[in-house]
Amino acid sequence: MRGRRVVVVGDAMLDRYLIGDTERISPEAPVPVVSVTERRLALGGAANVAANVAALGGQAKLVAVVGADRDGEALRGELGRLGIDDRFLLALPDRPTTTKTRVVARGQQVVRIDEEDAGELAAETAARLAAPGHRGHRPGRRGAARGLRQGRAPPRVIAATMQAAAARAAHRGGSQVPFLLRVSRRDGVQAQPAGARRGDPGIDLSSARALVEAVGRLQVENLLLTLGAGGMVLVNRDAAVPPHLIESEAREVYDVSGAGDTVTAWVGTALAAKATPIEAAEVANIAAGVEVAKRGVATVSPAEVLAAHRGA
């Protein structure tokens, strides 16, 4: 997995932590007063996926939109600190950088403040994100990167990413691209196949048969359903292949923030390194077990995964 070039396409976020202590209730309202003693920034969403790719030794390129604002510059600064290429970020003057501010007192999150524009991207902006030249996905380019998608990317961007990956594979000898969708149990009921109409039902998670049918509807070869403390289930589109249950590796859960980002990064980079879907899911499960034992959104290194595996 080390050295693999990976493009991450999706929602880039900036996580801000205000950490302090509280000893009294505000006289203005029945809420605690937090005296801030520490401020910390971290990457979230697709930016955190890119950070995890970099932490495991991959070369991450992030394709996303940010605002033309201070938070956007702060996000670029965090990317630069980690050595992640930010040339493929689009700065939009009419859209704020998605920011999540968490106020933490005595080790507990008191409140989270979200600043974002949840509306869909304009068609022109989505087209710019999807443009192969913008991502460096020209099929004939030597060493072109493989793509991951995280968050609410528009369908046309998702489709363009998949088409670019397939075109690159065809140019390099006709190898198959193992398209895999990673989705949490919560988001799975809202997952939609290409061409779905607004209001159509999401995927049915009630049985193994329903999961196999969902994989076909979503037009992917594999579905990785993350179940939190219940581990993961890898489902193949071939009904003859039984769903593969992977039990959770978490020994101590401190904070589940960012666990899905870690899984996405490790699965995608492992697939880029020719792992099978089961191998990729297994190693990502170990990485997720390491991540949830850390405070806040965090990355996971290969050394940590190896240590967790050997200590199992």
mmCIF file of C-alpha atoms in Angstrom:
data_model
loop_
_atom_site.group_PDB
_atom_site.id
_atom_site.type_symbol
_atom_site.label_atom_id
_atom_site.label_comp_id
_atom_site.label_asym_id
_atom_site.label_seq_id
_atom_site.Cartn_x
_atom_site.Cartn_y
_atom_site.Cartn_z
ATOM 1 C CA MET A 1 0.000 0.000 0.000
ATOM 2 C CA ARG A 2 2.955 2.338 0.593
ATOM 3 C CA GLY A 3 3.535 4.703 -2.311
ATOM 4 C CA ARG A 4 0.208 4.056 -4.044
ATOM 5 C CA ARG A 5 -1.257 7.181 -5.629
ATOM 6 C CA VAL A 6 -4.854 7.704 -4.525
ATOM 7 C CA VAL A 7 -7.332 10.405 -5.528
ATOM 8 C CA VAL A 8 -10.002 11.190 -2.922
ATOM 9 C CA VAL A 9 -13.135 12.894 -4.264
ATOM 10 C CA GLY A 10 -15.777 14.220 -1.882
ATOM 11 C CA ASP A 11 -16.774 16.557 0.935
ATOM 12 C CA ALA A 12 -13.735 18.198 2.527
ATOM 13 C CA MET A 13 -14.297 19.455 6.052
ATOM 14 C CA LEU A 14 -12.341 21.308 8.702
ATOM 15 C CA ASP A 15 -12.766 20.077 12.276
ATOM 16 C CA ARG A 16 -12.101 22.654 14.979
ATOM 17 C CA TYR A 17 -11.782 21.652 18.643
ATOM 18 C CA LEU A 18 -12.214 24.114 21.513
ATOM 19 C CA ILE A 19 -11.014 22.293 24.618
ATOM 20 C CA GLY A 20 -11.295 23.532 28.176
ATOM 21 C CA ASP A 21 -12.959 23.104 31.544
ATOM 22 C CA THR A 22 -16.303 24.002 33.065
ATOM 23 C CA GLU A 23 -17.102 24.737 36.680
ATOM 24 C CA ARG A 24 -20.293 26.775 36.566
ATOM 25 C CA ILE A 25 -23.595 27.265 34.794
ATOM 26 C CA SER A 26 -24.203 30.420 32.794
ATOM 27 C CA PRO A 27 -26.479 32.999 34.459
ATOM 28 C CA GLU A 28 -27.893 33.743 30.992
ATOM 29 C CA ALA A 29 -29.210 30.234 30.273
ATOM 30 C CA PRO A 30 -29.039 26.743 31.820
ATOM 31 C CA VAL A 31 -25.869 25.808 29.946
ATOM 32 C CA PRO A 32 -22.293 25.215 31.150
ATOM 33 C CA VAL A 33 -19.649 27.924 30.752
ATOM 34 C CA VAL A 34 -16.541 26.449 29.113
ATOM 35 C CA SER A 35 -13.211 28.210 29.684
ATOM 36 C CA VAL A 36 -11.196 27.380 26.568
ATOM 37 C CA THR A 37 -7.547 26.469 27.205
ATOM 38 C CA GLU A 38 -6.668 24.730 23.932
ATOM 39 C CA ARG A 39 -7.604 25.075 20.257
ATOM 40 C CA ARG A 40 -6.929 22.364 17.725
ATOM 41 C CA LEU A 41 -7.609 21.865 14.011
ATOM 42 C CA ALA A 42 -8.056 18.578 12.169
ATOM 43 C CA LEU A 43 -9.178 17.408 8.759
ATOM 44 C CA GLY A 44 -12.633 15.901 8.372
ATOM 45 C CA GLY A 45 -14.709 14.112 5.747
ATOM 46 C CA ALA A 46 -12.887 13.464 2.486
ATOM 47 C CA ALA A 47 -9.939 15.506 3.780
ATOM 48 C CA ASN A 48 -9.606 13.047 6.658
ATOM 49 C CA VAL A 49 -9.731 10.143 4.197
ATOM 50 C CA ALA A 50 -6.811 11.784 2.370
ATOM 51 C CA ALA A 51 -5.006 12.245 5.685
ATOM 52 C CA ASN A 52 -5.411 8.535 6.446
ATOM 53 C CA VAL A 53 -4.102 7.613 2.996
ATOM 54 C CA ALA A 54 -1.040 9.761 3.681
ATOM 55 C CA ALA A 55 -0.604 8.297 7.174
ATOM 56 C CA LEU A 56 -0.465 4.755 5.815
ATOM 57 C CA GLY A 57 2.159 5.767 3.268
ATOM 58 C CA GLY A 58 0.064 6.498 0.186
ATOM 59 C CA GLN A 59 0.262 9.598 -2.016
ATOM 60 C CA ALA A 60 -3.103 11.338 -1.598
ATOM 61 C CA LYS A 61 -4.652 13.903 -3.935
ATOM 62 C CA LEU A 62 -7.826 15.557 -2.695
ATOM 63 C CA VAL A 63 -10.524 16.725 -5.132
ATOM 64 C CA ALA A 64 -13.142 18.838 -3.364
ATOM 65 C CA VAL A 65 -14.669 22.277 -3.008
ATOM 66 C CA VAL A 66 -13.861 24.714 -0.210
ATOM 67 C CA GLY A 67 -14.879 28.263 0.475
ATOM 68 C CA ALA A 68 -12.749 31.261 -0.469
ATOM 69 C CA ASP A 69 -12.440 32.003 3.236
ATOM 70 C CA ARG A 70 -10.145 31.672 6.239
ATOM 71 C CA ASP A 71 -11.394 28.180 7.018
ATOM 72 C CA GLY A 72 -10.500 27.135 3.474
ATOM 73 C CA GLU A 73 -6.989 28.483 3.947
ATOM 74 C CA ALA A 74 -6.760 26.695 7.302
ATOM 75 C CA LEU A 75 -7.796 23.441 5.618
ATOM 76 C CA ARG A 76 -5.115 23.934 2.972
ATOM 77 C CA GLY A 77 -2.614 24.572 5.749
ATOM 78 C CA GLU A 78 -3.463 21.255 7.416
ATOM 79 C CA LEU A 79 -3.122 19.465 4.084
ATOM 80 C CA GLY A 80 0.258 21.063 3.520
ATOM 81 C CA ARG A 81 1.430 20.064 6.983
ATOM 82 C CA LEU A 82 0.705 16.432 6.066
ATOM 83 C CA GLY A 83 2.246 16.695 2.606
ATOM 84 C CA ILE A 84 -1.076 16.291 0.772
ATOM 85 C CA ASP A 85 -1.462 17.914 -2.643
ATOM 86 C CA ASP A 86 -4.105 20.689 -2.570
ATOM 87 C CA ARG A 87 -3.916 21.725 -6.227
ATOM 88 C CA PHE A 88 -7.232 20.074 -7.011
ATOM 89 C CA LEU A 89 -9.320 22.017 -4.486
ATOM 90 C CA LEU A 90 -11.850 24.421 -5.957
ATOM 91 C CA ALA A 91 -12.323 27.597 -3.882
ATOM 92 C CA LEU A 92 -15.868 28.945 -4.285
ATOM 93 C CA PRO A 93 -16.600 32.556 -3.242
ATOM 94 C CA ASP A 94 -20.310 31.879 -2.664
ATOM 95 C CA ARG A 95 -19.976 28.726 -0.560
ATOM 96 C CA PRO A 96 -18.394 28.423 2.908
ATOM 97 C CA THR A 97 -15.850 25.800 3.824
ATOM 98 C CA THR A 98 -17.672 23.048 5.703
ATOM 99 C CA THR A 99 -16.569 23.407 9.322
ATOM 100 C CA LYS A 100 -17.497 21.453 12.438
ATOM 101 C CA THR A 101 -16.572 23.066 15.737
ATOM 102 C CA ARG A 102 -16.649 20.826 18.800
ATOM 103 C CA VAL A 103 -16.577 22.276 22.308
ATOM 104 C CA VAL A 104 -15.047 19.779 24.718
ATOM 105 C CA ALA A 105 -14.939 20.098 28.517
ATOM 106 C CA ARG A 106 -13.497 17.521 30.915
ATOM 107 C CA GLY A 107 -13.104 15.057 28.084
ATOM 108 C CA GLN A 108 -16.760 15.269 27.051
ATOM 109 C CA GLN A 109 -18.212 16.992 24.003
ATOM 110 C CA VAL A 110 -20.579 19.728 25.145
ATOM 111 C CA VAL A 111 -21.862 20.910 21.770
ATOM 112 C CA ARG A 112 -21.022 20.730 18.075
ATOM 113 C CA ILE A 113 -21.527 23.692 15.738
ATOM 114 C CA ASP A 114 -21.788 22.972 12.002
ATOM 115 C CA GLU A 115 -21.194 25.622 9.347
ATOM 116 C CA GLU A 116 -21.971 24.360 5.851
ATOM 117 C CA ASP A 117 -24.000 24.753 2.705
ATOM 118 C CA ALA A 118 -25.864 21.452 2.347
ATOM 119 C CA GLY A 119 -27.256 22.357 -1.071
ATOM 120 C CA GLU A 120 -26.147 20.540 -4.207
ATOM 121 C CA LEU A 121 -23.261 21.927 -6.204
ATOM 122 C CA ALA A 122 -24.062 23.933 -9.291
ATOM 123 C CA ALA A 123 -23.876 21.921 -12.516
ATOM 124 C CA GLU A 124 -20.856 23.916 -13.727
ATOM 125 C CA THR A 125 -18.962 23.282 -10.489
ATOM 126 C CA ALA A 126 -19.787 19.573 -10.551
ATOM 127 C CA ALA A 127 -18.558 19.402 -14.151
ATOM 128 C CA ARG A 128 -15.254 21.013 -13.147
ATOM 129 C CA LEU A 129 -14.801 18.454 -10.372
ATOM 130 C CA ALA A 130 -15.624 15.624 -12.750
ATOM 131 C CA ALA A 131 -13.272 16.804 -15.508
ATOM 132 C CA PRO A 132 -10.533 14.164 -15.997
ATOM 133 C CA GLY A 133 -7.912 16.846 -16.589
ATOM 134 C CA HIS A 134 -8.748 18.465 -13.260
ATOM 135 C CA ARG A 135 -8.107 15.255 -11.344
ATOM 136 C CA GLY A 136 -5.034 14.181 -13.262
ATOM 137 C CA HIS A 137 -6.948 11.053 -14.379
ATOM 138 C CA ARG A 138 -5.995 11.157 -18.035
ATOM 139 C CA PRO A 139 -6.101 7.476 -19.026
ATOM 140 C CA GLY A 140 -2.748 7.590 -20.789
ATOM 141 C CA ARG A 141 -0.902 9.236 -17.935
ATOM 142 C CA ARG A 142 1.740 6.997 -16.451
ATOM 143 C CA GLY A 143 1.166 6.206 -12.814
ATOM 144 C CA ALA A 144 -2.253 7.885 -12.668
ATOM 145 C CA ALA A 145 -4.008 7.565 -9.358
ATOM 146 C CA ARG A 146 -6.976 5.471 -8.287
ATOM 147 C CA GLY A 147 -10.104 7.114 -6.922
ATOM 148 C CA LEU A 148 -11.994 7.063 -3.642
ATOM 149 C CA ARG A 149 -15.248 8.881 -3.049
ATOM 150 C CA GLN A 150 -16.433 10.124 0.332
ATOM 151 C CA GLY A 151 -19.549 12.092 1.250
ATOM 152 C CA ARG A 152 -22.344 13.657 -0.773
ATOM 153 C CA ALA A 153 -20.632 13.949 -4.167
ATOM 154 C CA PRO A 154 -23.091 14.652 -7.023
ATOM 155 C CA PRO A 155 -24.032 11.576 -9.127
ATOM 156 C CA ARG A 156 -22.275 12.991 -12.206
ATOM 157 C CA VAL A 157 -19.021 13.292 -10.219
ATOM 158 C CA ILE A 158 -19.369 9.729 -8.920
ATOM 159 C CA ALA A 159 -20.063 8.417 -12.419
ATOM 160 C CA ALA A 160 -17.114 10.345 -13.911
ATOM 161 C CA THR A 161 -14.775 9.003 -11.218
ATOM 162 C CA MET A 162 -15.828 5.417 -11.923
ATOM 163 C CA GLN A 163 -15.557 5.915 -15.681
ATOM 164 C CA ALA A 164 -12.061 7.389 -15.331
ATOM 165 C CA ALA A 165 -10.947 4.446 -13.190
ATOM 166 C CA ALA A 166 -12.357 1.951 -15.695
ATOM 167 C CA ALA A 167 -10.718 3.801 -18.610
ATOM 168 C CA ARG A 168 -7.363 3.793 -16.840
ATOM 169 C CA ALA A 169 -7.638 0.075 -16.134
ATOM 170 C CA ALA A 170 -8.502 -0.645 -19.773
ATOM 171 C CA HIS A 171 -5.547 1.429 -20.977
ATOM 172 C CA ARG A 172 -3.182 -0.486 -18.687
ATOM 173 C CA GLY A 173 -4.074 -3.920 -19.943
ATOM 174 C CA GLY A 174 -7.761 -4.444 -19.406
ATOM 175 C CA SER A 175 -7.625 -5.285 -15.702
ATOM 176 C CA GLN A 176 -10.903 -5.186 -13.784
ATOM 177 C CA VAL A 177 -11.621 -2.391 -11.319
ATOM 178 C CA PRO A 178 -13.086 -3.737 -8.027
ATOM 179 C CA PHE A 179 -15.781 -1.119 -7.414
ATOM 180 C CA LEU A 180 -16.785 -1.244 -3.758
ATOM 181 C CA LEU A 181 -19.291 0.879 -1.851
ATOM 182 C CA ARG A 182 -18.661 1.455 1.856
ATOM 183 C CA VAL A 183 -21.705 2.583 3.771
ATOM 184 C CA SER A 184 -22.723 2.688 7.424
ATOM 185 C CA ARG A 185 -25.884 1.053 8.694
ATOM 186 C CA ARG A 186 -27.402 4.499 9.302
ATOM 187 C CA ASP A 187 -26.636 5.825 5.822
ATOM 188 C CA GLY A 188 -27.363 2.519 4.102
ATOM 189 C CA VAL A 189 -31.113 2.947 4.298
ATOM 190 C CA GLN A 190 -30.677 6.181 2.298
ATOM 191 C CA ALA A 191 -28.211 4.879 -0.310
ATOM 192 C CA GLN A 192 -29.561 5.327 -3.840
ATOM 193 C CA PRO A 193 -28.634 3.660 -7.136
ATOM 194 C CA ALA A 194 -27.787 5.774 -10.163
ATOM 195 C CA GLY A 195 -30.907 7.253 -11.723
ATOM 196 C CA ALA A 196 -33.013 6.988 -8.564
ATOM 197 C CA ARG A 197 -35.688 9.584 -8.064
ATOM 198 C CA ARG A 198 -35.874 11.775 -4.982
ATOM 199 C CA GLY A 199 -37.948 9.986 -2.352
ATOM 200 C CA ASP A 200 -37.208 6.477 -3.631
ATOM 201 C CA PRO A 201 -36.461 3.986 -0.824
ATOM 202 C CA GLY A 202 -32.852 3.200 0.054
ATOM 203 C CA ILE A 203 -31.357 -0.260 0.297
ATOM 204 C CA ASP A 204 -32.942 -3.022 2.345
ATOM 205 C CA LEU A 205 -30.626 -4.182 5.144
ATOM 206 C CA SER A 206 -32.979 -6.794 6.614
ATOM 207 C CA SER A 207 -31.465 -9.983 5.177
ATOM 208 C CA ALA A 208 -28.506 -11.448 3.287
ATOM 209 C CA ARG A 209 -30.663 -11.851 0.163
ATOM 210 C CA ALA A 210 -31.767 -8.231 0.344
ATOM 211 C CA LEU A 211 -28.145 -7.092 0.684
ATOM 212 C CA VAL A 212 -27.117 -9.060 -2.414
ATOM 213 C CA GLU A 213 -29.990 -7.502 -4.358
ATOM 214 C CA ALA A 214 -28.929 -4.060 -3.112
ATOM 215 C CA VAL A 215 -25.409 -4.531 -4.479
ATOM 216 C CA GLY A 216 -26.870 -5.153 -7.931
ATOM 217 C CA ARG A 217 -29.162 -2.110 -7.681
ATOM 218 C CA LEU A 218 -26.259 0.121 -6.664
ATOM 219 C CA GLN A 219 -24.198 -1.065 -9.660
ATOM 220 C CA VAL A 220 -21.104 -2.067 -7.695
ATOM 221 C CA GLU A 221 -19.374 -5.422 -7.295
ATOM 222 C CA ASN A 222 -19.128 -5.258 -3.520
ATOM 223 C CA LEU A 223 -20.924 -3.545 -0.642
ATOM 224 C CA LEU A 224 -19.108 -3.065 2.668
ATOM 225 C CA LEU A 225 -21.658 -2.360 5.376
ATOM 226 C CA THR A 226 -20.127 -1.033 8.603
ATOM 227 C CA LEU A 227 -22.060 -1.890 11.755
ATOM 228 C CA GLY A 228 -20.183 -0.010 14.476
ATOM 229 C CA ALA A 229 -19.548 -2.335 17.398
ATOM 230 C CA GLY A 230 -21.030 -5.143 15.286
ATOM 231 C CA GLY A 231 -18.108 -5.073 12.861
ATOM 232 C CA MET A 232 -18.609 -5.175 9.089
ATOM 233 C CA VAL A 233 -20.359 -7.238 6.439
ATOM 234 C CA LEU A 234 -18.863 -7.585 2.944
ATOM 235 C CA VAL A 235 -21.475 -8.478 0.337
ATOM 236 C CA ASN A 236 -20.656 -9.587 -3.220
ATOM 237 C CA ARG A 237 -23.021 -9.069 -6.154
ATOM 238 C CA ASP A 238 -22.773 -12.795 -6.920
ATOM 239 C CA ALA A 239 -25.521 -14.474 -4.899
ATOM 240 C CA ALA A 240 -23.422 -17.660 -4.796
ATOM 241 C CA VAL A 241 -20.840 -15.859 -2.627
ATOM 242 C CA PRO A 242 -22.155 -15.686 0.949
ATOM 243 C CA PRO A 243 -21.854 -12.372 2.851
ATOM 244 C CA HIS A 244 -18.618 -12.201 4.840
ATOM 245 C CA LEU A 245 -18.965 -11.057 8.455
ATOM 246 C CA ILE A 246 -15.945 -9.375 10.062
ATOM 247 C CA GLU A 247 -16.170 -8.954 13.810
ATOM 248 C CA SER A 248 -15.164 -5.650 15.378
ATOM 249 C CA GLU A 249 -11.510 -5.265 16.388
ATOM 250 C CA ALA A 250 -12.173 -2.456 18.883
ATOM 251 C CA ARG A 251 -10.914 -3.260 22.372
ATOM 252 C CA GLU A 252 -11.693 0.137 23.868
ATOM 253 C CA VAL A 253 -13.949 2.707 22.233
ATOM 254 C CA TYR A 254 -13.077 6.282 23.118
ATOM 255 C CA ASP A 255 -14.504 8.204 20.149
ATOM 256 C CA VAL A 256 -16.090 6.880 16.941
ATOM 257 C CA SER A 257 -15.547 10.180 15.064
ATOM 258 C CA GLY A 258 -13.731 9.527 11.795
ATOM 259 C CA ALA A 259 -13.889 5.724 11.935
ATOM 260 C CA GLY A 260 -15.715 5.586 8.601
ATOM 261 C CA ASP A 261 -13.070 7.816 7.013
ATOM 262 C CA THR A 262 -10.366 5.433 8.222
ATOM 263 C CA VAL A 263 -12.182 2.435 6.766
ATOM 264 C CA THR A 264 -12.643 4.180 3.407
ATOM 265 C CA ALA A 265 -8.954 5.111 3.188
ATOM 266 C CA TRP A 266 -7.631 1.693 4.153
ATOM 267 C CA VAL A 267 -10.059 -0.249 1.954
ATOM 268 C CA GLY A 268 -9.413 1.933 -1.079
ATOM 269 C CA THR A 269 -5.637 1.957 -0.761
ATOM 270 C CA ALA A 270 -5.539 -1.793 -0.122
ATOM 271 C CA LEU A 271 -7.574 -2.396 -3.278
ATOM 272 C CA ALA A 272 -5.152 -0.140 -5.174
ATOM 273 C CA ALA A 273 -2.373 -2.425 -3.903
ATOM 274 C CA LYS A 274 -4.130 -5.465 -5.432
ATOM 275 C CA ALA A 275 -5.690 -6.769 -2.223
ATOM 276 C CA THR A 276 -8.895 -8.762 -2.564
ATOM 277 C CA PRO A 277 -12.047 -7.085 -1.200
ATOM 278 C CA ILE A 278 -11.990 -9.433 1.809
ATOM 279 C CA GLU A 279 -8.323 -8.671 2.525
ATOM 280 C CA ALA A 280 -8.986 -4.942 2.195
ATOM 281 C CA ALA A 281 -11.970 -5.106 4.549
ATOM 282 C CA GLU A 282 -10.077 -7.175 7.108
ATOM 283 C CA VAL A 283 -7.149 -4.759 7.338
ATOM 284 C CA ALA A 284 -9.503 -1.753 7.375
ATOM 285 C CA ASN A 285 -11.387 -3.339 10.267
ATOM 286 C CA ILE A 286 -8.179 -3.512 12.291
ATOM 287 C CA ALA A 287 -7.405 0.123 11.438
ATOM 288 C CA ALA A 288 -10.895 1.181 12.556
ATOM 289 C CA GLY A 289 -10.377 -0.614 15.871
ATOM 290 C CA VAL A 290 -7.234 1.450 16.425
ATOM 291 C CA GLU A 291 -8.913 4.732 15.391
ATOM 292 C CA VAL A 292 -11.885 4.529 17.754
ATOM 293 C CA ALA A 293 -9.536 4.175 20.725
ATOM 294 C CA LYS A 294 -8.199 7.679 19.997
ATOM 295 C CA ARG A 295 -9.685 11.024 20.928
ATOM 296 C CA GLY A 296 -11.455 12.861 18.126
ATOM 297 C CA VAL A 297 -10.842 12.396 14.430
ATOM 298 C CA ALA A 298 -7.470 10.695 14.009
ATOM 299 C CA THR A 299 -5.302 8.853 11.508
ATOM 300 C CA VAL A 300 -3.843 5.363 11.843
ATOM 301 C CA SER A 301 -0.329 4.274 10.901
ATOM 302 C CA PRO A 302 0.810 0.910 9.489
ATOM 303 C CA ALA A 303 2.834 0.297 12.662
ATOM 304 C CA GLU A 304 -0.313 0.675 14.779
ATOM 305 C CA VAL A 305 -2.257 -1.750 12.591
ATOM 306 C CA LEU A 306 0.553 -4.301 12.691
ATOM 307 C CA ALA A 307 0.808 -4.000 16.460
ATOM 308 C CA ALA A 308 -2.968 -4.467 16.846
ATOM 309 C CA HIS A 309 -2.907 -7.477 14.532
ATOM 310 C CA ARG A 310 -0.042 -9.153 16.367
ATOM 311 C CA GLY A 311 -1.677 -8.468 19.710
ATOM 312 C CA ALA A 312 -5.016 -9.995 18.652
#
